[in-house]
XYZ file of C-alpha atoms in Angstrom:
333
model
C 4.694 -16.810 52.043
C 3.868 -15.063 49.376
C 4.229 -15.805 46.002
C 2.944 -13.439 42.555
C 2.447 -15.618 40.033
C 3.333 -13.154 36.784
C 1.913 -14.016 33.337
C 4.527 -15.207 30.913
C 3.412 -12.220 28.504
C 6.670 -11.862 25.783
C 5.498 -15.637 24.957
C 1.704 -15.305 24.521
C 2.564 -12.349 22.436
C 4.384 -13.483 20.693
C 2.407 -16.925 19.718
C -0.753 -14.244 19.503
C 1.407 -11.508 16.934
C 2.535 -14.942 14.610
C -0.907 -15.738 14.032
C -2.864 -13.053 13.698
C 0.196 -12.215 10.608
C 0.111 -15.635 9.269
C -3.756 -15.189 8.764
C -3.610 -11.954 7.649
C -0.933 -12.056 5.487
C -2.841 -15.450 4.477
C -6.274 -13.695 3.453
C -4.011 -10.266 1.225
C -2.314 -13.160 -0.852
C -5.494 -15.179 -1.304
C -7.251 -12.023 -2.681
C -3.977 -10.918 -3.954
C -3.390 -13.509 -6.278
C -7.198 -13.647 -7.400
C -6.954 -10.031 -8.455
C -3.272 -10.564 -10.564
C -4.996 -13.521 -12.158
C -8.097 -11.047 -13.363
C -6.242 -8.924 -14.645
C -4.164 -10.833 -16.479
C -5.862 -13.004 -17.558
C -8.441 -10.327 -18.845
C -6.180 -7.795 -20.704
C -5.994 -4.942 -18.640
C -2.403 -4.207 -17.443
C -1.328 -5.157 -21.223
C -4.379 -2.464 -22.007
C -3.927 0.161 -19.120
C 0.506 0.203 -20.918
C -0.584 1.285 -23.902
C -2.537 4.851 -23.005
C -0.128 5.329 -20.622
C 2.590 5.182 -23.413
C 0.816 6.775 -25.639
C 0.472 10.212 -23.074
C 4.265 11.124 -23.859
C 5.621 8.100 -25.256
C 7.157 7.254 -21.800
C 9.140 10.210 -22.593
C 8.518 10.754 -17.778
C 8.840 7.474 -16.970
C 11.940 7.506 -19.472
C 13.512 10.569 -16.697
C 12.756 8.239 -14.238
C 14.288 5.499 -14.869
C 17.035 5.591 -11.191
C 13.640 6.261 -8.934
C 12.238 2.627 -10.310
C 14.841 0.206 -10.161
C 14.997 1.638 -6.659
C 11.237 0.960 -6.072
C 12.122 -3.194 -7.622
C 14.486 -2.823 -5.465
C 13.463 -2.017 -2.699
C 10.289 -4.702 -3.229
C 13.406 -6.990 -3.973
C 14.741 -6.947 0.024
C 10.819 -7.052 1.089
C 11.469 -10.729 -0.825
C 13.985 -11.052 1.758
C 12.413 -10.119 4.469
C 9.256 -12.018 3.755
C 10.612 -15.245 2.815
C 13.360 -15.733 5.945
C 10.362 -14.521 8.726
C 8.090 -17.606 6.913
C 11.209 -19.957 7.545
C 11.752 -18.456 10.708
C 8.456 -18.528 11.902
C 8.013 -22.246 10.200
C 11.289 -23.955 12.300
C 9.036 -22.137 15.532
C 7.082 -25.604 15.029
C 9.869 -27.731 15.579
C 11.531 -26.191 18.351
C 8.664 -25.672 20.811
C 7.286 -27.831 23.535
C 4.277 -26.875 23.258
C 1.707 -26.227 20.472
C -1.046 -23.753 20.367
C -4.671 -24.243 18.446
C -3.447 -22.335 15.084
C -0.667 -24.338 15.398
C -1.041 -27.812 15.372
C -4.666 -26.081 13.200
C -1.096 -26.067 10.188
C 0.710 -29.485 11.150
C -2.612 -30.846 10.497
C -3.301 -29.622 7.493
C -1.475 -32.590 5.203
C -3.049 -35.374 7.714
C 0.756 -36.333 8.177
C 2.060 -33.905 9.666
C 5.610 -34.338 8.600
C 4.141 -32.461 5.487
C 3.680 -29.201 7.104
C 6.786 -28.027 4.855
C 4.537 -27.675 1.965
C 1.950 -25.531 3.713
C 4.855 -23.383 3.583
C 6.084 -23.695 1.052
C 2.596 -22.416 -0.255
C 3.103 -20.098 2.371
C 6.263 -18.257 0.938
C 3.942 -18.624 -3.072
C 1.469 -16.911 -1.816
C 3.137 -14.346 0.313
C 5.428 -13.443 -2.877
C 2.403 -12.545 -5.065
C 0.942 -10.325 -2.633
C 4.369 -8.795 -2.858
C 3.886 -8.705 -6.576
C 0.525 -7.491 -6.766
C 2.232 -4.571 -4.161
C 4.796 -4.026 -6.881
C 2.853 -3.757 -10.001
C -0.119 -1.286 -8.077
C 2.926 0.867 -6.901
C 4.865 0.498 -10.703
C 1.733 1.719 -12.425
C 0.822 4.324 -10.280
C 4.223 5.453 -9.752
C 4.453 5.453 -14.067
C 1.147 7.461 -14.385
C 2.576 10.311 -11.532
C 6.562 10.559 -13.408
C 4.143 10.929 -16.379
C 1.967 13.518 -14.973
C 5.506 14.877 -13.065
C 6.951 15.574 -16.865
C 4.352 17.262 -18.706
C 3.432 20.192 -15.505
C 7.657 20.285 -15.947
C 6.699 21.110 -19.677
C 4.401 23.318 -18.672
C 5.448 24.953 -16.824
C 9.116 25.248 -19.331
C 6.484 26.093 -21.954
C 7.902 29.580 -24.284
C 9.195 30.582 -27.007
C 7.483 33.213 -29.447
C 3.658 33.578 -29.646
C 2.583 31.589 -32.320
C 4.618 28.247 -30.468
C 3.583 29.658 -27.816
C 0.189 28.599 -29.380
C 0.653 25.424 -31.053
C 2.885 24.205 -27.881
C -0.492 24.761 -25.878
C -3.132 22.983 -28.561
C -0.291 19.831 -28.044
C -0.422 19.524 -23.995
C -4.213 19.966 -24.128
C -4.758 16.390 -26.318
C -1.758 15.383 -24.410
C -3.027 15.819 -21.396
C -6.402 14.416 -22.878
C -4.460 11.782 -22.767
C -2.839 11.244 -19.641
C -7.020 12.230 -18.396
C -8.230 8.844 -20.145
C -4.579 6.920 -18.673
C -5.600 7.574 -15.751
C -9.070 7.482 -15.788
C -8.315 3.847 -16.127
C -5.528 3.504 -13.635
C -8.385 4.398 -11.484
C -11.373 1.592 -12.818
C -8.493 -0.597 -12.712
C -7.232 -1.429 -9.456
C -10.500 0.989 -7.218
C -11.087 -2.206 -6.219
C -7.707 -3.669 -5.716
C -7.262 -0.680 -2.922
C -10.853 -0.489 -1.285
C -9.894 -4.560 -0.488
C -6.059 -4.306 0.593
C -7.962 -1.258 3.107
C -11.269 -2.717 3.991
C -8.672 -5.719 5.683
C -5.783 -3.879 7.553
C -7.453 -0.990 8.531
C -9.821 -2.771 11.009
C -7.142 -5.810 11.848
C -4.667 -2.840 12.716
C -7.792 -1.519 15.170
C -8.466 -4.214 17.076
C -5.759 -6.684 16.944
C -3.920 -3.941 18.105
C -6.552 -3.296 20.719
C -6.131 -6.841 21.774
C -2.400 -6.689 22.766
C -3.045 -3.544 24.172
C -4.568 -6.482 26.745
C -1.054 -7.980 27.722
C 1.990 -5.515 26.663
C 3.381 -5.401 29.828
C 7.150 -4.529 28.236
C 8.955 -3.270 26.018
C 10.148 -6.428 24.458
C 6.476 -6.690 23.903
C 5.966 -4.145 21.712
C 9.396 -5.160 19.949
C 8.202 -8.974 19.450
C 4.889 -7.603 17.561
C 7.031 -5.120 15.452
C 5.942 -7.934 12.175
C 3.050 -7.564 12.705
C 2.407 -3.575 12.858
C 5.486 -3.098 10.357
C 3.393 -5.032 7.809
C -0.137 -3.560 9.023
C 2.396 0.284 7.958
C 3.385 -0.986 4.881
C 0.571 -2.917 3.947
C -1.520 0.369 4.785
C 1.972 3.014 2.483
C 2.037 1.528 -0.048
C -1.936 0.910 -1.244
C -1.650 5.284 -0.536
C 1.364 6.793 -1.155
C 1.872 6.271 -4.492
C -1.426 7.409 -5.606
C -1.643 10.396 -3.010
C 1.120 11.599 -5.265
C -0.170 10.998 -8.536
C -3.299 13.375 -7.481
C -1.598 15.950 -6.186
C 0.747 15.963 -9.398
C -2.670 16.777 -11.306
C -3.440 19.039 -8.448
C -0.839 20.844 -9.228
C -1.730 21.526 -12.630
C -3.260 24.057 -12.833
C -0.580 25.865 -10.577
C 1.996 25.244 -13.394
C -0.407 26.973 -15.883
C -0.823 29.927 -14.192
C 2.978 30.622 -13.312
C 3.885 30.642 -15.715
C 4.168 34.808 -17.221
C 5.485 33.742 -21.540
C 1.771 32.424 -21.654
C 0.197 35.791 -20.440
C 2.087 38.261 -20.387
C 2.523 40.155 -23.261
C -1.173 39.238 -23.663
C -2.193 37.041 -26.862
C -6.649 37.172 -26.806
C -5.900 33.131 -28.912
C -3.148 32.071 -26.368
C -5.011 34.008 -23.604
C -8.519 31.459 -25.322
C -6.350 27.975 -25.024
C -4.518 28.792 -21.957
C -8.106 28.925 -20.038
C -9.066 25.440 -22.353
C -6.250 23.514 -20.427
C -7.010 24.999 -17.429
C -10.208 24.325 -17.141
C -9.640 21.099 -17.421
C -7.219 20.872 -15.628
C -9.154 21.445 -12.897
C -11.007 17.724 -12.461
C -9.940 17.292 -8.679
C -11.475 13.562 -8.756
C -8.887 12.673 -11.315
C -6.444 9.592 -8.613
C -6.516 6.438 -8.338
C -10.102 5.901 -6.108
C -11.752 3.455 -2.841
C -13.944 1.922 -4.673
C -15.089 5.217 -6.073
C -16.041 5.946 -2.454
C -13.546 8.927 -2.387
C -10.194 9.383 -4.020
C -7.150 8.814 -2.452
C -5.263 12.034 -1.528
C -3.195 12.950 1.442
C -5.832 14.730 3.141
C -7.591 11.519 3.493
C -4.947 9.777 4.583
C -4.370 12.280 7.278
C -8.232 11.751 8.090
C -8.019 8.065 7.795
C -4.566 7.882 11.051
C -6.588 10.485 13.043
C -9.275 8.651 12.689
C -7.399 5.541 13.585
C -5.391 6.980 16.577
C -9.038 8.406 17.651
C -9.867 4.989 17.482
C -6.992 3.281 20.122
C -7.264 6.430 22.324
C -10.060 5.654 23.025
C -9.641 0.951 23.295
C -6.655 1.727 25.543
C -9.343 4.048 27.884
C -11.280 1.324 27.774
C -8.340 -1.072 28.511
C -9.596 -3.443 31.534
C -6.792 -3.483 34.983
C -4.739 -6.455 34.384
C -4.913 -8.809 37.011
C -1.895 -10.547 38.885
C -2.777 -13.564 40.432
C -1.295 -13.851 43.993
C -1.305 -17.421 45.685
C -0.187 -17.133 49.446
C 1.356 -20.260 50.687
C 1.150 -20.790 54.277
C 4.404 -21.897 55.821
C 5.101 -22.700 59.524
């Protein structure tokens, strides 16, 4: 009689996924704590707020108050989800018959296993700091996006007499100068943060999926690992989408200016000169939030990163070793 011994991958993948998720979350939480403390102590966030306000007195942000509140509401939901996840992960230790090496080390961090709940409290606090830092980054990026969008709308709807158009164009040139300074300051504050977050999320996502791919045997295993995968996706999207929107809206300023017929017709040399000056000011391809100055976060960059990640994953999948199934043969009468 032959008896096949199948590896219980679901439990192994669950434990490995939760351990990886915990370690990565703690590491990014520590980085976020450092960045948030530095921004507050140096006063960079307050200075950035003043520069954004000087541009148009927050007219863009005030016109999109509902969207800002919706963003805050989503982050509150994430606060609840991460807290529930941390509670479940901590309670998991008390219901297990056997523990992994990582779980044992965590339980002995404060010498007495009864004090393990202190680590859970620390973890919950660190996760909240990570979410708070992400929320600060996304909120400031969205505020810049709303200001640029409002300025874009003003350019698109600019009309009136020739004298009024001249006056408004002069004001818009100065306004765009202030917006450019605010976005440059936004880049200076957050460029290292975006680099640190992307530098940790992307490689960890690739290599962790590679490890999980060697043990996934069913849809259930994938669902078990879903929290870790969703964490990486959320972390990647939160760092890239908002800056990409800012860059895209900055690139659309010149298009809005060129499509405004009231500026170019009838022809006026002074208005043409002012509009051309504003158009040349809008030609700033690097205006936006960069990855530590290497490249500006934009949609093409995001698509290129995802394509490279998918290509790497397909390569690692092809190199995946064959699953070995141990067979134990029992001799019977």
